Amino acid sequence: MDATIVQARQPVKLSLANPRGFCAGVDRAIEVVERALELYGAPIYVRHEIVHNRHVVEGLRGKGAVFVEELEEIPDIDAAGRSPVVIFSAHGVAHKIREEASSRGFQVFDATCPLVTKVHMEVARSARKGEECLLIGHANHPEVQGTLGNFDTSAGGEIYLVESVEDARKIEIRDPARLSYFSQTTLSVDDCAEIIEELKQRFPDIKGPRRSDICYATQNRQDAVKQLALECDLLLVVGAGNSSNSNRLRELAERLGCESHLIESAAAIRGHWLEDKIRIGVTAGASAPESLVREVVARLRDHAPCEVAEISGVSEDISFSMPLGLRN
Ligand code: SF4
């Protein structure tokens, strides 16, 4: 792979997506870890990457956060001689994980995004009524595992995962008159709409959430990419390979005919991507810090003289309060 960036002669029009980067849920999740570190000191255990971004995770690890995948990796007494302080990531967790943390006496702070918690509450409500639910999402994503794990089947209901239109065509349920659908928060808006359309065709009485489960940040970043993809001949998406919303941004641009690459940082830019490109767009997934975008812009400036402008877009003024015990 060619990582060399040769100075191009032609000036480049560089358009920055608006909005891009951190959403309110990610801001909050990072602040939960930072506040816990301030108040309790290291170590603070975080179950799963707090948000899907290596730079964020490494930064917090440097301050004393210890990332684990499962609670069994956490000792009963931490290095400071106390019951461990544990944080659940922004993606949310299954109910049984909360129970396990509580039974082991951990002090828990929950950084689950409130918009993910909304979906947990929706599926839990259906479960209590003994209904069947369809969850639209990606099987291996931690948010989906957490949401599935908040559906208690003891009232006789069931939850099934639907990953594609094909799944929607084939899924078998017991009682179409008592059926609801919900979704992962970070899906492709268009793909999800197609799946819902198919479900409505097959199950006309199916009920959905009052407001889409796809969150405002996912929607706004995809809307911005739709605009950029039409204006640009290359779109760079700053984000981690395991970030669902970042992957959806890259796919969306490609689908609209714009070459697009998902990059963890400026170092991942390949010189041959930039050849003959005079209109380059840059966006960032909801878990990618703005500092990485700035580095990408600097690297592109090394390649060619750039005229940098931010596209117009919706302004986001959403913020979520901190969990009790971490508020100022
Ligand atoms: S992408 Fe949406 S659901 Fe996920 S943390 Fe951000 S605001 Fe919350």
Short mmCIF file of C-alpha atoms and ligand atoms in Angstrom, two decimals:
data_model
loop_
_atom_site.label_atom_id
_atom_site.label_comp_id
_atom_site.label_asym_id
_atom_site.label_seq_id
_atom_site.Cartn_x
_atom_site.Cartn_y
_atom_site.Cartn_z
CA MET A 1 0.00 0.00 0.00
CA ASP A 2 1.22 3.42 -0.90
CA ALA A 3 1.26 5.66 2.14
CA THR A 4 3.31 8.38 0.46
CA ILE A 5 1.49 11.59 -0.21
CA VAL A 6 3.00 13.49 -3.11
CA GLN A 7 2.31 17.20 -3.34
CA ALA A 8 -0.36 17.67 -6.01
CA ARG A 9 -0.46 20.71 -8.25
CA GLN A 10 -4.20 21.23 -8.40
CA PRO A 11 -5.87 22.99 -5.47
CA VAL A 12 -8.36 20.87 -3.59
CA LYS A 13 -11.75 21.93 -2.28
CA LEU A 14 -12.01 20.34 1.14
CA SER A 15 -15.50 20.11 2.62
CA LEU A 16 -16.06 19.18 6.25
CA ALA A 17 -19.31 17.51 7.20
CA ASN A 18 -21.63 19.25 9.60
CA PRO A 19 -22.41 17.74 12.01
CA ARG A 20 -19.60 15.25 12.46
CA GLY A 21 -17.81 13.53 15.30
CA PHE A 22 -18.82 13.25 18.93
CA CYS A 23 -22.50 12.97 19.80
CA ALA A 24 -24.07 13.72 23.18
CA GLY A 25 -23.97 10.06 24.23
CA VAL A 26 -20.25 9.77 23.54
CA ASP A 27 -19.49 13.09 25.26
CA ARG A 28 -21.34 11.87 28.31
CA ALA A 29 -19.73 8.42 28.35
CA ILE A 30 -16.22 9.87 28.26
CA GLU A 31 -17.10 12.37 30.96
CA VAL A 32 -18.48 9.56 33.14
CA VAL A 33 -15.07 7.85 33.09
CA GLU A 34 -13.18 11.09 33.63
CA ARG A 35 -15.40 12.15 36.55
CA ALA A 36 -15.15 8.71 38.13
CA LEU A 37 -11.35 8.89 37.86
CA GLU A 38 -11.37 12.34 39.46
CA LEU A 39 -13.66 11.34 42.30
CA TYR A 40 -12.49 7.80 43.04
CA GLY A 41 -9.01 7.57 41.54
CA ALA A 42 -7.57 4.64 39.59
CA PRO A 43 -8.35 1.94 38.90
CA ILE A 44 -11.76 2.50 37.33
CA TYR A 45 -12.95 -0.60 35.47
CA VAL A 46 -14.80 -0.07 32.20
CA ARG A 47 -16.71 -2.95 30.68
CA HIS A 48 -16.03 -2.90 26.92
CA GLU A 49 -14.48 0.07 25.09
CA ILE A 50 -16.33 3.06 26.56
CA VAL A 51 -16.90 4.22 22.96
CA HIS A 52 -15.56 2.58 19.82
CA ASN A 53 -12.43 4.63 19.36
CA ARG A 54 -8.88 3.51 20.12
CA HIS A 55 -7.61 7.06 20.69
CA VAL A 56 -10.28 7.74 23.28
CA VAL A 57 -9.69 4.39 24.98
CA GLU A 58 -5.91 4.84 25.07
CA GLY A 59 -6.30 8.35 26.50
CA LEU A 60 -8.50 7.07 29.33
CA ARG A 61 -6.27 4.06 29.92
CA GLY A 62 -3.39 6.48 30.41
CA LYS A 63 -5.40 8.19 33.17
CA GLY A 64 -6.11 4.94 35.03
CA ALA A 65 -9.13 3.30 33.37
CA VAL A 66 -8.90 -0.48 33.03
CA PHE A 67 -10.87 -1.89 30.11
CA VAL A 68 -12.31 -5.40 30.38
CA GLU A 69 -14.68 -7.36 28.19
CA GLU A 70 -16.37 -9.33 30.97
CA LEU A 71 -17.00 -8.71 34.67
CA GLU A 72 -15.16 -11.93 35.56
CA GLU A 73 -11.91 -10.13 34.66
CA ILE A 74 -12.51 -7.72 37.57
CA PRO A 75 -11.21 -8.74 41.02
CA ASP A 76 -13.50 -8.66 44.07
CA ILE A 77 -11.18 -6.14 45.71
CA ASP A 78 -9.23 -3.69 43.56
CA ALA A 79 -5.62 -2.50 43.91
CA ALA A 80 -6.80 0.38 46.10
CA GLY A 81 -8.30 -2.18 48.53
CA ARG A 82 -11.96 -1.35 47.89
CA SER A 83 -14.93 -2.77 46.00
CA PRO A 84 -14.22 -2.01 42.35
CA VAL A 85 -15.80 0.98 40.63
CA VAL A 86 -17.24 -0.24 37.34
CA ILE A 87 -18.58 1.66 34.34
CA PHE A 88 -20.79 0.22 31.63
CA SER A 89 -20.00 1.51 28.15
CA ALA A 90 -22.22 3.77 26.02
CA HIS A 91 -23.50 0.70 24.12
CA GLY A 92 -25.44 -0.63 27.11
CA VAL A 93 -25.51 -4.04 28.78
CA ALA A 94 -27.87 -6.97 29.28
CA HIS A 95 -29.89 -7.07 32.48
CA LYS A 96 -27.98 -10.09 33.79
CA ILE A 97 -24.74 -8.09 33.70
CA ARG A 98 -26.27 -5.42 35.93
CA GLU A 99 -27.39 -8.16 38.30
CA GLU A 100 -23.95 -9.76 38.35
CA ALA A 101 -22.28 -6.41 39.08
CA SER A 102 -24.73 -5.74 41.87
CA SER A 103 -24.37 -9.22 43.40
CA ARG A 104 -20.58 -8.79 43.47
CA GLY A 105 -20.93 -5.47 45.29
CA PHE A 106 -19.37 -3.32 42.57
CA GLN A 107 -20.05 0.40 42.60
CA VAL A 108 -21.54 0.89 39.15
CA PHE A 109 -21.85 4.01 37.04
CA ASP A 110 -23.81 3.50 33.88
CA ALA A 111 -22.55 5.31 30.77
CA THR A 112 -25.19 3.68 28.55
CA CYS A 113 -26.43 6.38 26.18
CA PRO A 114 -29.91 7.46 27.27
CA LEU A 115 -31.08 6.85 23.69
CA VAL A 116 -29.99 3.22 23.98
CA THR A 117 -31.71 3.02 27.37
CA LYS A 118 -34.89 4.21 25.64
CA VAL A 119 -34.74 1.10 23.40
CA HIS A 120 -34.06 -1.12 26.44
CA MET A 121 -37.19 0.26 28.08
CA GLU A 122 -39.25 -0.30 24.93
CA VAL A 123 -38.27 -3.96 24.62
CA ALA A 124 -38.68 -4.51 28.37
CA ARG A 125 -42.22 -3.13 28.17
CA SER A 126 -43.10 -5.54 25.33
CA ALA A 127 -41.54 -8.38 27.30
CA ARG A 128 -43.71 -7.64 30.33
CA LYS A 129 -46.79 -7.90 28.11
CA GLY A 130 -45.61 -11.29 26.84
CA GLU A 131 -45.38 -9.99 23.26
CA GLU A 132 -43.06 -10.91 20.45
CA CYS A 133 -40.51 -8.35 19.30
CA LEU A 134 -38.28 -7.97 16.28
CA LEU A 135 -35.03 -6.14 16.87
CA ILE A 136 -33.48 -4.74 13.69
CA GLY A 137 -29.71 -4.64 14.11
CA HIS A 138 -26.32 -6.30 13.66
CA ALA A 139 -25.84 -9.55 15.57
CA ASN A 140 -22.38 -8.99 16.96
CA HIS A 141 -22.71 -5.38 17.99
CA PRO A 142 -22.58 -4.90 21.78
CA GLU A 143 -25.59 -2.58 21.69
CA VAL A 144 -27.69 -5.32 20.12
CA GLN A 145 -26.46 -7.90 22.61
CA GLY A 146 -27.38 -5.50 25.42
CA THR A 147 -30.84 -4.78 24.02
CA LEU A 148 -31.61 -8.48 23.45
CA GLY A 149 -30.51 -9.07 27.03
CA ASN A 150 -33.09 -6.60 28.35
CA PHE A 151 -35.97 -8.71 27.03
CA ASP A 152 -37.18 -11.01 29.79
CA THR A 153 -38.96 -14.02 28.29
CA SER A 154 -40.57 -15.12 31.57
CA ALA A 155 -43.95 -13.58 30.57
CA GLY A 156 -44.02 -15.82 27.48
CA GLY A 157 -42.77 -13.30 24.91
CA GLU A 158 -39.83 -13.65 22.58
CA ILE A 159 -37.40 -11.36 20.80
CA TYR A 160 -35.89 -12.13 17.40
CA LEU A 161 -33.07 -10.40 15.56
CA VAL A 162 -33.65 -9.15 12.02
CA GLU A 163 -30.45 -8.13 10.23
CA SER A 164 -31.65 -7.69 6.65
CA VAL A 165 -34.63 -7.47 4.30
CA GLU A 166 -34.02 -11.15 3.62
CA ASP A 167 -34.45 -11.91 7.34
CA ALA A 168 -37.62 -9.80 7.37
CA ARG A 169 -39.00 -11.91 4.52
CA LYS A 170 -38.27 -15.17 6.29
CA ILE A 171 -38.80 -14.55 9.98
CA GLU A 172 -41.50 -16.73 11.54
CA ILE A 173 -43.42 -15.49 14.56
CA ARG A 174 -46.33 -16.92 16.56
CA ASP A 175 -48.79 -14.05 16.83
CA PRO A 176 -48.68 -11.25 14.21
CA ALA A 177 -51.42 -9.36 16.09
CA ARG A 178 -49.09 -8.79 19.06
CA LEU A 179 -45.85 -7.90 17.39
CA SER A 180 -43.53 -4.90 17.70
CA TYR A 181 -40.26 -3.88 16.10
CA PHE A 182 -37.38 -1.85 17.49
CA SER A 183 -33.92 -1.10 16.18
CA GLN A 184 -30.27 -0.50 16.96
CA THR A 185 -29.60 3.23 17.24
CA THR A 186 -26.78 3.41 14.69
CA LEU A 187 -28.19 1.70 11.60
CA SER A 188 -28.35 2.97 8.07
CA VAL A 189 -31.57 5.00 8.03
CA ASP A 190 -32.37 3.82 4.49
CA ASP A 191 -31.62 0.12 5.11
CA CYS A 192 -33.70 0.17 8.27
CA ALA A 193 -36.62 1.82 6.42
CA GLU A 194 -36.51 -0.95 3.81
CA ILE A 195 -36.59 -3.63 6.48
CA ILE A 196 -39.49 -1.93 8.27
CA GLU A 197 -41.36 -1.64 4.97
CA GLU A 198 -40.97 -5.38 4.41
CA LEU A 199 -42.14 -6.12 7.95
CA LYS A 200 -45.20 -3.92 7.49
CA GLN A 201 -46.07 -5.74 4.28
CA ARG A 202 -45.87 -9.10 6.01
CA PHE A 203 -47.34 -8.05 9.36
CA PRO A 204 -49.74 -5.12 8.81
CA ASP A 205 -50.54 -4.86 12.54
CA ILE A 206 -46.92 -4.59 13.62
CA LYS A 207 -46.25 -1.70 16.00
CA GLY A 208 -43.08 0.41 16.08
CA PRO A 209 -41.61 2.97 18.45
CA ARG A 210 -43.32 6.37 18.57
CA ARG A 211 -40.04 7.99 17.54
CA SER A 212 -37.46 6.12 15.47
CA ASP A 213 -34.90 4.24 17.53
CA ILE A 214 -32.20 5.42 15.13
CA CYS A 215 -30.75 8.30 17.08
CA TYR A 216 -30.56 11.96 16.09
CA ALA A 217 -26.74 11.79 15.75
CA THR A 218 -26.84 8.85 13.33
CA GLN A 219 -29.54 10.54 11.28
CA ASN A 220 -27.78 13.92 11.15
CA ARG A 221 -24.37 12.45 10.21
CA GLN A 222 -25.94 10.38 7.45
CA ASP A 223 -27.83 13.42 6.13
CA ALA A 224 -24.55 15.37 6.01
CA VAL A 225 -22.84 12.53 4.11
CA LYS A 226 -25.67 12.47 1.57
CA GLN A 227 -24.94 16.12 0.86
CA LEU A 228 -21.16 15.65 0.76
CA ALA A 229 -21.27 12.52 -1.41
CA LEU A 230 -23.00 14.47 -4.16
CA GLU A 231 -20.42 17.28 -4.05
CA CYS A 232 -17.21 15.28 -3.61
CA ASP A 233 -15.20 12.71 -5.52
CA LEU A 234 -13.68 11.26 -2.36
CA LEU A 235 -15.05 11.07 1.18
CA LEU A 236 -12.85 10.17 4.14
CA VAL A 237 -14.68 8.94 7.23
CA VAL A 238 -12.67 9.21 10.44
CA GLY A 239 -13.71 6.39 12.73
CA ALA A 240 -12.85 2.99 14.10
CA GLY A 241 -13.33 -0.23 12.15
CA ASN A 242 -15.73 -1.52 14.84
CA SER A 243 -17.80 1.68 14.95
CA SER A 244 -21.23 0.90 13.51
CA ASN A 245 -22.22 4.48 12.73
CA SER A 246 -18.85 5.19 11.04
CA ASN A 247 -19.15 2.12 8.81
CA ARG A 248 -22.65 3.20 7.80
CA LEU A 249 -21.30 6.62 6.74
CA ARG A 250 -18.69 5.05 4.46
CA GLU A 251 -21.22 2.62 2.96
CA LEU A 252 -23.70 5.42 2.35
CA ALA A 253 -21.18 7.52 0.44
CA GLU A 254 -20.14 4.52 -1.68
CA ARG A 255 -23.76 3.74 -2.41
CA LEU A 256 -24.19 7.28 -3.69
CA GLY A 257 -21.26 6.79 -6.05
CA CYS A 258 -18.59 8.59 -4.04
CA GLU A 259 -15.34 6.73 -3.33
CA SER A 260 -15.04 6.50 0.43
CA HIS A 261 -12.60 5.14 3.00
CA LEU A 262 -12.91 4.61 6.73
CA ILE A 263 -9.70 5.73 8.43
CA GLU A 264 -8.66 5.49 12.07
CA SER A 265 -6.33 8.44 11.71
CA ALA A 266 -4.48 10.62 9.18
CA ALA A 267 -1.74 7.99 8.98
CA ALA A 268 -4.14 5.64 7.20
CA ILE A 269 -4.59 7.94 4.19
CA ARG A 270 -3.08 6.39 1.05
CA GLY A 271 -1.56 8.63 -1.57
CA HIS A 272 -3.22 6.91 -4.51
CA TRP A 273 -6.69 7.66 -3.08
CA LEU A 274 -5.97 11.35 -3.59
CA GLU A 275 -4.79 11.16 -7.19
CA ASP A 276 -6.96 13.37 -9.43
CA LYS A 277 -9.33 14.19 -6.57
CA ILE A 278 -10.17 17.87 -6.42
CA ARG A 279 -13.22 17.78 -4.15
CA ILE A 280 -12.59 15.86 -0.97
CA GLY A 281 -15.05 15.50 1.90
CA VAL A 282 -14.18 14.64 5.49
CA THR A 283 -16.53 13.45 8.17
CA ALA A 284 -16.18 11.61 11.46
CA GLY A 285 -18.27 8.98 13.20
CA ALA A 286 -19.97 9.75 16.50
CA SER A 287 -17.10 8.30 18.52
CA ALA A 288 -14.21 10.00 16.67
CA PRO A 289 -12.59 13.04 18.31
CA GLU A 290 -12.26 16.31 16.41
CA SER A 291 -8.48 16.26 16.96
CA LEU A 292 -8.28 13.35 14.48
CA VAL A 293 -10.23 15.36 11.91
CA ARG A 294 -7.79 18.24 12.34
CA GLU A 295 -4.89 15.87 11.72
CA VAL A 296 -6.57 14.59 8.56
CA VAL A 297 -7.04 18.15 7.31
CA ALA A 298 -3.36 18.90 8.03
CA ARG A 299 -2.30 15.80 6.10
CA LEU A 300 -4.47 16.75 3.14
CA ARG A 301 -2.91 20.21 3.19
CA ASP A 302 0.46 18.47 2.79
CA HIS A 303 -0.92 16.92 -0.37
CA ALA A 304 -2.26 20.04 -2.03
CA PRO A 305 -3.27 23.63 -1.35
CA CYS A 306 -6.72 23.27 0.20
CA GLU A 307 -9.68 25.57 0.39
CA VAL A 308 -11.40 24.31 3.54
CA ALA A 309 -15.09 24.93 4.23
CA GLU A 310 -17.67 23.36 6.48
CA ILE A 311 -20.98 22.53 4.84
CA SER A 312 -24.13 23.96 6.35
CA GLY A 313 -26.07 21.51 8.46
CA VAL A 314 -28.20 21.10 11.54
CA SER A 315 -26.80 22.36 14.77
CA GLU A 316 -26.93 19.89 17.64
CA ASP A 317 -27.54 21.20 21.13
CA ILE A 318 -28.41 17.95 22.89
CA SER A 319 -26.68 17.02 26.11
CA PHE A 320 -27.38 14.32 28.68
CA SER A 321 -27.04 14.63 32.41
CA MET A 322 -24.44 12.66 34.35
CA PRO A 323 -25.42 9.64 36.43
CA LEU A 324 -26.23 10.31 40.10
CA GLY A 325 -23.06 10.28 42.15
CA LEU A 326 -20.99 11.89 39.39
CA ARG A 327 -22.81 15.20 39.11
CA ASN A 328 -21.03 18.39 40.11
S1 SF4 B 1 -24.60 7.45 18.37
FE1 SF4 B 1 -26.65 7.96 19.17
S2 SF4 B 1 -27.21 6.26 20.48
FE2 SF4 B 1 -25.00 6.12 20.14
S3 SF4 B 1 -24.08 7.23 21.85
FE3 SF4 B 1 -24.36 8.70 20.20
S4 SF4 B 1 -26.37 9.68 20.60
FE4 SF4 B 1 -26.26 7.78 21.79
#
